[in-house]
Coordinates of C-alpha atoms and ligand atoms in Angstrom, one line a residue:
Chain A
X125 CA -9.7 13.3 -23.8
X126 CA -7.8 11.1 -26.1
X127 CA -5.1 9.8 -24.2
X128 CA -5.7 8.3 -21.2
X129 CA -2.3 8.2 -19.9
X130 CA 0.4 10.5 -20.7
X131 CA 4.5 9.9 -19.9
X132 CA 6.7 12.2 -20.2
X133 CA 10.3 11.2 -19.6
X134 CA 9.4 9.5 -16.4
X135 CA 12.6 8.6 -14.2
X136 CA 13.0 7.1 -11.4
X137 CA 16.9 6.5 -9.4
X138 CA 17.5 3.9 -6.9
X139 CA 21.1 5.4 -6.1
X140 CA 23.5 4.7 -8.9
X141 CA 20.4 2.9 -10.5
X142 CA 18.4 3.5 -13.1
X143 CA 15.2 1.9 -12.5
X144 CA 13.3 3.8 -15.0
X145 CA 15.2 5.9 -17.5
X146 CA 13.2 8.7 -19.2
X147 CA 10.3 6.7 -20.8
X148 CA 8.0 8.6 -23.1
X149 CA 4.3 6.6 -23.9
X150 CA 0.8 7.4 -24.7
X151 CA -2.0 5.1 -23.7
X152 CA -5.3 5.7 -25.9
X153 CA -9.1 5.3 -23.9
X154 CA -10.5 1.8 -24.5
X155 CA -6.7 0.2 -24.8
X156 CA -5.4 -2.8 -23.2
X157 CA -1.7 -1.5 -22.9
X158 CA 0.9 -4.2 -21.8
X159 CA 4.0 -3.5 -20.0
X160 CA 6.1 -6.2 -20.6
X161 CA 9.4 -6.6 -19.6
X162 CA 12.0 -9.1 -18.0
X163 CA 12.5 -9.4 -13.9
X164 CA 14.2 -5.8 -12.2
X165 CA 13.4 -3.9 -15.5
X166 CA 11.5 -1.3 -14.1
X167 CA 7.7 -2.2 -14.3
X168 CA 6.5 -2.1 -10.9
X169 CA 8.6 1.1 -10.2
X170 CA 6.5 2.5 -13.4
X171 CA 3.4 1.7 -12.4
X172 CA 4.0 3.5 -8.8
X173 CA 5.0 6.4 -10.6
X174 CA 2.2 6.2 -12.7
X175 CA -0.8 5.5 -9.8
X176 CA 1.0 8.4 -7.4
X177 CA 2.8 5.4 -4.9
X178 CA 6.1 6.8 -5.7
X179 CA 7.5 10.2 -6.8
X180 CA 10.1 10.3 -10.2
X181 CA 12.7 12.6 -9.9
X182 CA 12.2 13.4 -13.3
X183 CA 9.1 13.5 -15.8
X184 CA 5.7 14.2 -15.4
X185 CA 2.5 11.7 -16.2
X186 CA -1.1 13.0 -17.0
X187 CA -3.6 10.4 -15.5
X188 CA -7.1 11.1 -17.0
X189 CA -5.8 14.6 -17.6
X190 CA -4.5 15.3 -14.3
X191 CA -1.1 15.3 -13.4
X192 CA -0.8 12.7 -11.0
X193 CA 1.7 15.0 -8.7
X194 CA 0.2 18.1 -8.5
X195 CA -3.5 16.8 -8.2
X196 CA -3.3 13.1 -7.0
X197 CA -6.2 12.7 -5.6
X198 CA -8.4 14.0 -8.7
X199 CA -6.5 11.6 -10.9
X200 CA -6.5 8.5 -8.1
X201 CA -10.3 9.1 -7.5
X202 CA -11.7 7.5 -10.8
X203 CA -8.5 4.7 -11.3
X204 CA -8.2 1.4 -9.9
X205 CA -5.0 -0.1 -8.6
X206 CA -4.1 -4.1 -8.2
X207 CA -0.7 -3.7 -6.6
X208 CA 2.3 -6.2 -7.0
X209 CA 2.0 -7.5 -3.7
X210 CA -0.8 -8.9 -2.2
X211 CA -2.4 -6.6 0.4
X212 CA -5.8 -6.8 1.5
X213 CA -6.2 -6.5 5.4
X214 CA -5.9 -9.8 6.7
X215 CA -7.3 -9.1 9.8
X216 CA -10.7 -7.8 8.1
X217 CA -13.3 -9.6 6.4
X218 CA -13.3 -10.0 2.9
X219 CA -16.7 -7.1 2.8
X220 CA -14.9 -4.8 5.7
X221 CA -12.1 -4.5 2.9
X222 CA -14.5 -3.6 0.3
X223 CA -16.2 -1.2 2.7
X224 CA -12.8 0.3 4.0
X225 CA -12.2 0.9 0.3
X226 CA -15.4 2.5 -0.7
X227 CA -15.5 4.8 2.3
X228 CA -11.7 6.1 0.6
X229 CA -13.1 6.6 -2.4
X230 CA -16.1 8.2 -0.7
X231 CA -18.9 6.3 -2.4
X232 CA -22.2 6.4 -0.9
X233 CA -23.1 3.1 1.3
X234 CA -25.8 1.9 -0.3
X235 CA -23.9 1.8 -3.4
X236 CA -21.2 0.6 -1.8
X237 CA -22.5 -2.1 -1.1
X238 CA -25.1 -3.1 -4.3
X239 CA -21.3 -2.9 -6.1
X240 CA -19.4 -5.0 -3.4
X241 CA -21.6 -7.2 -3.3
X242 CA -21.7 -8.0 -7.4
X243 CA -18.3 -7.8 -7.5
X244 CA -17.4 -10.7 -5.2
X245 CA -20.3 -12.5 -6.5
X246 CA -19.1 -11.9 -9.6
X247 CA -15.8 -13.1 -9.0
X248 CA -16.9 -16.0 -6.8
X249 CA -16.0 -15.1 -2.8
X250 CA -19.4 -13.8 -2.2
X251 CA -19.9 -16.7 0.1
X252 CA -16.9 -16.1 1.8
X253 CA -17.6 -12.7 2.4
X254 CA -17.3 -12.7 6.1
X255 CA -14.8 -14.6 6.8
X256 CA -11.3 -13.0 7.6
X257 CA -8.8 -12.8 4.6
X258 CA -6.6 -14.5 6.7
X259 CA -8.3 -17.6 5.8
X260 CA -8.0 -16.9 2.2
X261 CA -6.2 -18.8 -0.4
X262 CA -3.4 -17.0 -3.0
X263 CA -5.8 -16.8 -5.4
X264 CA -8.8 -16.1 -3.1
X265 CA -6.7 -12.9 -2.5
X266 CA -5.8 -12.0 -5.8
X267 CA -9.8 -12.1 -6.3
X268 CA -10.5 -9.7 -3.9
X269 CA -7.7 -7.6 -4.6
X270 CA -9.1 -6.8 -7.9
X271 CA -12.3 -5.9 -6.2
X272 CA -11.0 -4.2 -4.2
X273 CA -9.8 -2.2 -6.8
X274 CA -12.4 -2.3 -9.2
X275 CA -15.2 -0.5 -6.0
X276 CA -15.2 2.9 -7.7
X277 CA -15.8 1.5 -10.5
X278 CA -12.7 3.2 -12.2
X279 CA -12.4 4.1 -15.4
X280 CA -8.9 3.5 -15.9
X281 CA -7.3 0.4 -14.0
X282 CA -3.6 -0.9 -13.6
X283 CA -2.6 -4.1 -12.5
X284 CA 0.4 -5.4 -11.8
X285 CA 1.0 -9.2 -12.8
X286 CA -2.6 -9.4 -11.4
X287 CA -2.4 -13.3 -12.4
X288 CA 1.1 -14.5 -11.7
X289 CA 0.9 -17.0 -9.8
X290 CA -2.3 -18.4 -10.0
X291 CA -4.3 -21.4 -11.5
X292 CA -5.8 -21.6 -14.7
X293 CA -9.2 -21.1 -13.3
X294 CA -8.8 -17.9 -11.6
X295 CA -6.1 -16.4 -14.4
X296 CA -9.3 -17.2 -16.9
X297 CA -11.7 -15.4 -14.4
X298 CA -9.7 -12.6 -13.9
X299 CA -8.6 -12.2 -17.8
X300 CA -12.5 -12.3 -19.4
X301 CA -13.3 -9.7 -16.5
X302 CA -10.7 -7.3 -18.3
X303 CA -12.2 -8.0 -21.5
X304 CA -15.1 -6.8 -21.1
X305 CA -13.4 -3.3 -19.8
X306 CA -12.9 -1.8 -23.5
X307 CA -16.4 -2.4 -24.9
X308 CA -17.5 0.1 -21.1
X309 CA -14.8 2.8 -22.8
X310 CA -12.4 1.7 -19.8
X311 CA -8.8 1.4 -20.4
X312 CA -6.2 -1.1 -18.9
X313 CA -3.0 -0.7 -18.0
X314 CA -1.0 -3.9 -17.4
X315 CA 2.7 -5.5 -16.3
X316 CA 3.6 -9.0 -17.5
X317 CA 6.1 -10.9 -18.4
X318 CA 3.6 -13.9 -19.6
X319 CA 4.0 -13.3 -23.3
X320 CA 0.6 -15.4 -23.7
X321 CA -1.0 -12.7 -21.5
X322 CA 0.2 -9.8 -23.8
X323 CA -0.4 -11.5 -27.0
X324 CA -4.1 -12.6 -26.0
X325 CA -5.0 -9.5 -23.9
X326 CA -3.7 -6.4 -25.3
X327 CA -4.3 -3.8 -28.1
X328 CA -0.5 -2.2 -27.5
X329 CA 2.4 -3.7 -25.9
X330 CA 5.5 -2.0 -24.4
X331 CA 8.8 -3.3 -24.2
X332 CA 10.7 -2.5 -21.6
X333 CA 14.3 -3.7 -20.5
X334 CA 16.1 -2.2 -18.1
X335 CA 14.5 1.0 -17.2
X336 CA 14.1 2.0 -20.9
X337 CA 11.7 1.3 -23.4
X338 CA 13.1 -0.7 -26.1
X339 CA 9.5 -1.1 -28.5
X340 CA 5.8 0.1 -28.2
X341 CA 3.6 -1.6 -30.8
X342 CA 0.7 -4.0 -31.3
X343 CA 1.8 -7.6 -30.7
X344 CA 1.4 -8.8 -34.1
X345 CA 3.2 -6.3 -35.6
X346 CA 6.3 -6.5 -33.0
X347 CA 5.9 -10.0 -34.4
X348 CA 6.3 -8.5 -38.4
X349 CA 9.9 -6.7 -36.8
X350 CA 11.6 -10.3 -36.9
X351 CA 9.6 -12.2 -39.2
X352 CA 12.9 -12.3 -41.1
X353 CA 13.7 -15.4 -38.0
X354 CA 11.3 -18.0 -39.5
X355 CA 11.0 -21.8 -37.9
X356 CA 9.3 -25.3 -39.2
X357 CA 8.5 -27.6 -36.6
X358 CA 8.7 -31.3 -37.9
X359 CA 8.3 -34.9 -36.6
X360 CA 9.2 -38.0 -38.1
X361 CA 8.3 -41.6 -37.2
X362 CA 11.4 -42.4 -35.5
X363 CA 13.3 -40.9 -33.0
X364 CA 16.2 -38.4 -34.6
X365 CA 18.6 -36.1 -32.6
X366 CA 19.5 -33.0 -33.7
X367 CA 22.8 -34.4 -34.9
X368 CA 21.1 -36.0 -37.8
X369 CA 19.8 -33.5 -38.9
X370 CA 22.4 -30.4 -38.3
X371 CA 24.1 -31.0 -41.8
X372 CA 21.5 -30.1 -43.9
X373 CA 21.7 -27.4 -45.8
X374 CA 19.4 -23.9 -45.0
X375 CA 19.2 -24.3 -41.3
X376 CA 20.6 -21.9 -39.2
X377 CA 19.4 -22.8 -35.8
X378 CA 17.9 -26.2 -34.4
X379 CA 16.0 -27.2 -30.9
X380 CA 14.4 -30.4 -30.0
X381 CA 11.1 -30.1 -28.6
X382 CA 9.6 -33.2 -27.1
X383 CA 9.2 -35.6 -30.3
X384 CA 9.6 -32.3 -32.7
X385 CA 11.9 -30.5 -34.0
X386 CA 12.0 -26.7 -34.0
X387 CA 14.3 -25.5 -37.2
X388 CA 15.2 -21.8 -37.7
X389 CA 15.7 -20.3 -41.4
X390 CA 16.2 -17.6 -43.2
X391 CA 15.1 -19.6 -46.8
X392 CA 11.3 -21.6 -45.9
X393 CA 11.1 -23.1 -49.4
X394 CA 15.0 -24.2 -49.2
X395 CA 14.5 -25.7 -45.9
X396 CA 11.3 -27.7 -46.8
X397 CA 12.8 -29.3 -49.6
X398 CA 16.2 -30.3 -48.3
X399 CA 14.1 -31.9 -45.0
X400 CA 11.6 -34.1 -47.4
X401 CA 14.8 -35.0 -49.4
X402 CA 16.5 -36.0 -46.3
X403 CA 13.5 -37.6 -45.3
X404 CA 13.0 -39.8 -48.2
X405 CA 16.8 -40.8 -48.2
X406 CA 16.4 -42.7 -44.9
X407 CA 13.4 -44.0 -45.3
X408 CA 11.6 -41.9 -42.9
X409 CA 7.8 -40.7 -42.6
X410 CA 6.9 -36.8 -41.7
X411 CA 4.4 -37.4 -39.3
X412 CA 4.0 -32.9 -38.8
X413 CA 4.9 -29.9 -40.4
X414 CA 4.1 -26.8 -39.5
X415 CA 5.5 -23.5 -40.8
X416 CA 6.0 -20.7 -37.6
X417 CA 5.6 -17.6 -37.0
X418 CA 8.0 -15.6 -34.6
X419 CA 6.4 -15.9 -31.1
X420 CA 6.0 -12.6 -29.0
X421 CA 8.1 -14.3 -26.6
X422 CA 11.1 -14.2 -29.5
X423 CA 10.4 -11.1 -29.9
X424 CA 10.9 -10.5 -26.5
X425 CA 14.3 -12.4 -26.4
X426 CA 15.5 -10.2 -28.9
X427 CA 14.7 -7.1 -28.0
X428 CA 15.8 -7.8 -24.6
X429 CA 18.8 -10.2 -25.3
X430 CA 17.8 -12.6 -22.6
X431 CA 15.5 -15.0 -22.0
Chain B
X29 CA -16.0 23.5 -3.4
X30 CA -13.0 24.0 -1.2
X31 CA -15.2 23.5 2.1
X32 CA -16.6 20.3 0.9
X33 CA -13.2 18.7 -0.5
X34 CA -12.2 19.5 3.3
X35 CA -15.3 17.7 5.1
X36 CA -15.5 14.5 2.1
X37 CA -11.8 13.9 3.0
X38 CA -12.6 14.5 6.9
X39 CA -14.5 11.6 6.1
X40 CA -12.6 9.4 4.7
X41 CA -10.2 9.8 7.6
X42 CA -13.1 8.4 9.7
X43 CA -12.8 5.4 7.5
X44 CA -9.3 5.4 8.3
X45 CA -10.0 5.3 12.0
X46 CA -13.0 2.1 11.4
X47 CA -9.7 0.6 9.8
X48 CA -7.3 1.1 12.9
X49 CA -9.9 0.5 15.9
X50 CA -10.4 -2.7 14.3
X51 CA -7.3 -3.9 13.5
X52 CA -5.0 -2.0 16.1
X53 CA -6.8 -2.3 19.1
X54 CA -6.6 -5.9 19.5
X55 CA -3.2 -6.6 19.2
X56 CA -1.6 -7.4 22.1
X57 CA 1.5 -5.2 22.4
X58 CA -0.3 -2.1 21.7
X59 CA -2.6 -3.1 24.9
X60 CA 0.0 -4.1 27.1
X61 CA 1.9 -0.4 26.2
X62 CA -1.0 1.4 26.7
X63 CA -2.6 0.2 29.7
X64 CA -0.6 -2.2 31.8
X65 CA 2.9 -0.1 31.5
X66 CA 1.5 2.6 33.5
X67 CA -0.2 1.0 35.8
X68 CA 2.7 -1.5 36.9
X69 CA 4.6 2.2 37.0
X70 CA 2.0 3.8 39.0
X71 CA 1.9 0.1 41.7
X72 CA 5.9 0.3 41.9
X73 CA 5.4 3.9 42.9
X74 CA 2.5 3.6 45.2
X75 CA 4.5 1.2 47.0
X76 CA 7.3 3.0 46.8
X77 CA 6.3 6.0 48.3
X78 CA 3.5 6.1 51.0
X79 CA 4.0 9.8 52.2
X80 CA 2.5 11.3 49.0
X81 CA -1.5 12.1 49.1
X82 CA -3.7 9.7 46.7
X83 CA -5.2 12.5 45.2
X84 CA -1.6 13.0 43.9
X85 CA -1.0 9.9 42.9
X86 CA -4.1 8.8 41.1
X87 CA -3.8 12.4 39.2
X88 CA -0.5 11.0 38.5
X89 CA -1.9 7.7 37.3
X90 CA -4.7 9.2 35.0
X91 CA -2.1 11.5 33.3
X92 CA 0.4 8.5 32.2
X93 CA -2.7 6.1 31.2
X94 CA -3.5 9.3 28.6
X95 CA -0.3 9.6 27.8
X96 CA 0.8 5.7 27.4
X97 CA -2.4 5.1 25.7
X98 CA -3.1 7.6 23.2
X99 CA 0.8 7.2 22.1
X100 CA 0.3 3.3 22.1
X101 CA -1.5 2.9 18.7
X102 CA -0.2 6.4 16.4
X103 CA 2.9 5.6 16.5
X104 CA 2.7 1.6 15.1
X105 CA 0.5 2.3 12.0
X106 CA 2.2 3.4 9.4
X107 CA 5.4 1.2 9.9
X108 CA 3.1 -1.9 10.4
X109 CA 1.5 -1.4 7.1
X110 CA 4.3 -0.9 5.4
X111 CA 5.3 -3.9 6.7
X112 CA 2.0 -5.9 5.9
X113 CA 2.6 -4.2 2.8
X114 CA -1.1 -2.4 3.1
X115 CA 0.3 1.1 3.2
X116 CA 0.8 0.8 -0.8
X117 CA -3.0 0.5 -1.5
X118 CA -3.9 3.4 1.2
X119 CA -1.3 6.1 -0.9
X120 CA -3.3 4.2 -3.9
X121 CA -6.6 5.7 -2.4
X122 CA -8.0 9.4 -3.2
X123 CA -7.0 11.0 0.4
X124 CA -4.4 13.0 1.1
X125 CA -1.8 12.2 4.1
X126 CA -3.1 14.9 6.3
X127 CA -6.4 12.5 6.0
X128 CA -4.6 9.2 6.6
X129 CA -2.9 11.0 9.4
X130 CA -5.9 12.1 11.2
X131 CA -7.6 9.3 10.8
X132 CA -4.9 7.5 12.7
X133 CA -5.0 10.6 15.0
X134 CA -8.6 9.8 15.5
X135 CA -8.4 6.1 16.6
X136 CA -5.5 6.7 19.2
X137 CA -7.6 9.7 20.8
X138 CA -9.9 7.3 21.5
X139 CA -8.3 4.9 22.9
X140 CA -6.4 7.4 24.7
X141 CA -10.2 8.8 26.2
X142 CA -11.6 5.6 26.4
X143 CA -9.4 3.2 28.4
X144 CA -8.1 6.2 31.4
X145 CA -11.8 5.5 32.6
X146 CA -10.3 2.9 34.5
X147 CA -7.8 5.1 36.4
X148 CA -10.5 7.2 36.8
X149 CA -12.9 4.9 37.9
X150 CA -10.4 3.2 40.2
X151 CA -9.8 6.7 41.7
X152 CA -13.6 7.4 42.1
X153 CA -14.1 3.9 44.1
X154 CA -11.3 4.8 47.0
X155 CA -12.9 8.1 47.3
X156 CA -11.0 10.9 45.0
X157 CA -13.3 13.6 44.6
X158 CA -13.3 15.4 40.9
X159 CA -14.1 18.9 42.1
X160 CA -13.5 20.5 38.5
X161 CA -15.6 17.7 36.2
X162 CA -15.6 19.7 33.0
X163 CA -12.4 20.8 33.4
X164 CA -11.4 17.7 33.8
X165 CA -12.7 16.1 30.8
X166 CA -12.0 19.2 28.3
X167 CA -8.0 18.3 29.8
X168 CA -8.9 14.7 28.7
X169 CA -10.4 15.2 25.4
X170 CA -7.1 18.0 24.5
X171 CA -4.5 15.8 25.9
X172 CA -5.6 12.7 24.0
X173 CA -5.5 14.5 20.6
X174 CA -2.0 16.4 21.7
X175 CA -0.5 12.4 22.7
X176 CA -1.9 11.0 20.1
X177 CA -0.7 14.0 17.4
X178 CA 2.7 13.6 19.4
X179 CA 2.2 9.5 18.4
X180 CA 2.2 10.1 15.0
X181 CA 5.7 11.8 14.8
X182 CA 7.3 8.9 16.7
X183 CA 6.1 6.7 13.4
X184 CA 7.8 8.9 11.1
X185 CA 11.3 7.7 10.8
X186 CA 10.9 5.1 7.8
X187 CA 11.8 2.1 9.8
X188 CA 9.1 -1.0 8.5
X189 CA 9.4 -2.8 11.8
X190 CA 6.8 -2.5 14.2
X191 CA 9.4 -3.2 17.5
X192 CA 11.9 -1.1 16.4
X193 CA 9.2 2.1 16.4
X194 CA 8.1 1.1 19.5
X195 CA 12.0 0.5 20.6
X196 CA 12.5 3.9 20.1
X197 CA 8.8 5.3 21.3
X198 CA 9.2 3.9 24.5
X199 CA 13.1 5.8 24.4
X200 CA 11.0 8.7 24.5
X201 CA 8.2 8.4 26.0
X202 CA 9.6 6.7 29.3
X203 CA 12.1 9.7 30.2
X204 CA 9.1 12.1 29.4
X205 CA 7.1 10.6 32.4
X206 CA 9.9 11.1 35.0
X207 CA 10.1 15.1 33.6
X208 CA 6.3 15.5 33.9
X209 CA 5.7 16.3 37.5
X210 CA 4.2 12.7 37.6
X211 CA 6.5 11.2 40.2
X212 CA 7.7 14.5 41.8
X213 CA 5.2 17.9 41.9
X214 CA 7.1 20.4 39.8
X215 CA 7.4 22.8 42.5
X216 CA 10.0 20.6 44.6
X217 CA 11.3 20.5 41.3
X218 CA 14.8 22.6 40.8
X219 CA 15.1 25.3 38.3
X220 CA 16.7 23.5 35.6
X221 CA 14.1 20.6 36.4
X222 CA 11.5 23.0 35.8
X223 CA 12.2 24.4 32.8
X224 CA 12.6 21.2 31.4
X225 CA 9.5 20.1 32.7
X226 CA 7.9 22.9 30.6
X227 CA 8.2 21.5 27.5
X228 CA 6.7 18.4 28.3
X229 CA 3.0 18.5 26.8
X230 CA 2.4 15.9 30.0
X231 CA 3.7 18.6 32.6
X232 CA 0.6 20.5 31.3
X233 CA -1.7 17.9 31.5
X234 CA -0.6 16.3 34.4
X235 CA -1.6 19.7 35.8
X236 CA -4.6 20.2 34.8
X237 CA -5.6 16.8 36.1
X238 CA -3.9 17.7 40.0
X239 CA -6.2 21.1 39.7
X240 CA -9.3 19.1 38.3
X241 CA -9.2 16.7 42.0
X242 CA -7.6 19.0 44.4
X243 CA -8.1 23.2 42.8
X244 CA -4.5 23.7 43.7
X245 CA -2.0 23.5 40.3
X246 CA 1.6 24.8 39.2
X247 CA 0.4 27.1 35.8
X248 CA -3.0 28.8 35.8
X249 CA -4.9 26.3 34.0
X250 CA -5.4 28.9 31.0
X251 CA -1.7 28.6 30.4
X252 CA -2.4 24.5 31.0
X253 CA -5.2 24.6 28.4
X254 CA -3.3 27.0 25.4
X255 CA 0.0 24.9 25.8
X256 CA -1.6 21.7 25.3
X257 CA -3.7 23.1 22.4
X258 CA -0.1 24.9 21.1
X259 CA 1.3 21.5 21.4
X260 CA -1.6 19.5 19.3
X261 CA -1.2 22.2 16.5
X262 CA 2.6 22.3 16.2
X263 CA 2.7 18.1 16.4
X264 CA 0.1 17.5 14.3
X265 CA 1.6 19.9 11.3
X266 CA 4.9 18.6 12.3
X267 CA 3.8 15.0 11.6
X268 CA 2.5 16.0 8.9
X269 CA 5.7 17.2 7.0
X270 CA 7.7 14.6 7.8
X271 CA 5.7 11.9 7.2
X272 CA 4.9 14.1 2.9
X273 CA 8.6 13.0 3.6
X274 CA 9.1 9.8 4.8
X275 CA 6.2 7.9 3.3
X276 CA 7.4 7.3 0.2
X277 CA 10.7 6.0 1.4
X278 CA 8.6 2.7 3.2
X279 CA 7.1 1.6 -0.2
Ligands
LIG186 N1 12.9 0.7 -2.9 C1 13.7 0.7 -3.8 N2 14.8 0.9 -3.5 C2 15.9 0.1 -4.4 N3 15.7 -0.3 -5.4 C3 14.8 -0.7 -6.3 C4 13.6 0.4 -4.9 N4 12.6 -0.5 -6.0 C5 12.6 -1.1 -7.1 N5 14.3 -1.1 -7.2 C6 14.6 -1.4 -8.5 O1 14.6 -1.3 -9.5 C7 14.3 -1.8 -10.6 C8 13.1 -2.4 -11.3 O2 12.8 -2.6 -10.2 P1 11.0 -3.2 -11.0 O3 10.5 -3.5 -8.9 O4 10.3 -2.1 -11.4 O5 11.1 -4.3 -11.7 P2 9.8 -5.0 -12.4 O6 10.3 -4.8 -13.6 O7 8.4 -4.9 -11.6 O8 10.7 -6.9 -11.8 P3 9.5 -7.7 -11.6 O9 9.1 -8.3 -12.7 O10 10.7 -9.0 -10.6 O11 8.1 -7.4 -10.7 C9 15.2 -3.6 -9.5 O12 16.4 -3.5 -10.4 C10 15.0 -3.3 -8.6 O13 16.1 -3.6 -7.7
LIG187 MG1 7.2 -5.8 -10.0

């Protein structure tokens, strides 16, 4: 089975709004696949259709070889889901939540207890296992939800913005765990609007905007798509403002960023010359000068047309 | 293969049941509507009609209690879970909607057979005799299953506010009590009253309870039993069909 997820013409309509509009894509076994898009792009709606939580109005999705509409139970048996909103049972303890999930996946008790122990321990909440989830912080809840999504040792894991609103520590913990999955032949589908996450974690990224897919490729290749838009980061030993620089040749756009300037150009060589000439004539010293590749963020802004 | 699959799903519905018991039995409104309500109704009625025989009153109280307790939990589960956003998690797991509802029904069912022990004990304490205990127990079990399925139907409108659903279900449950021969014996009802009473499942259970206590009933008890079983099947099937449509609208 090469394709773990196969999506054809998947569509969801809310009233007059095409929340997801005839999208097509495949996810390969062992991939970390990112679904990147601005708020309201249709990421959650897509993920919910893929996991059988809502029904598409058109099109179909094959998950691990099963049509999620026609054989939902078989498809769901080997997937794990971290939904967008935190939703463990707050009246139950972390342990009870884990046991409930195990029962719903039909996992034998002994095995379930072993797994729950390992997972809770790995995510640093084992000591709090008998506390009601009510008393958990947001980060702890999110970690528990990841544990709950992994009780069935899934082959394919769906995560809807798994690290949004978490501190650096929790974020890194979760990312570290996710990064181990491809080695075990497991596949990850995650939505995010965090460029950094998509850039560092994903093998491939689909950029979705207004319900349609704008591009699908490896992060580096996506960046190449707009390579023409080069930029240089420069700083001087004295304070300047953008006006001082804006008259120079080869500058298409200029932005101040702290004590540095980001200068966009279509002629890197010419720009460096004019910047050094400028520094000489004004008696300034250049403290830093870096040429920058376009970031995934710029690709994203370019493709989606808003920030 | 097929059988195994059903057994497997049945086991998973026990997981749902356990969760429901842990969460919903402890919620105030559920207990109040389930247990205290019939008690207050009974007391009000008791004070107003001293001329009614005690066994008539007690069988009415038992009927009401089974009815209110079995329909106390099941209507609120679906809207509650949607509101606190645990429903999405449940739907993402490999259980069918039938499994999910069956688990909810079991939780309600247990509530519906455990709580009525209180009015039964009360009845025994004041000297009421149960002359057909086996029929009585069978009746309670079937009735609890029937009423909890009925509760599932009440929860099918896709409203995610438990208070809305509780209001709807109260609007349905109270009138049912008044047409089911609890306060007025069926034989004293006018013809149209008898017709209306015959469509209420509670009528048959109340009738069966009276039979168990004093040996007299309006319908033959076979009719009572069969009617309750038919209601169970119809209610549960209908609940599954309705929830299959509305559950996706809750997300
Ligand atoms: N249940 C619903 N009813 C009506 N409209 C909906 C519903 N769910 C989503 N939408 C609409 O569909 C569009 C896509 O929503 P979706 O939640 O998929 O976006 P998203 O990409 O996940 O955004 P975010 O980054 O904010 O999570 C939005 O315009 C949203 O308002
Ligand atoms: Mg979303």
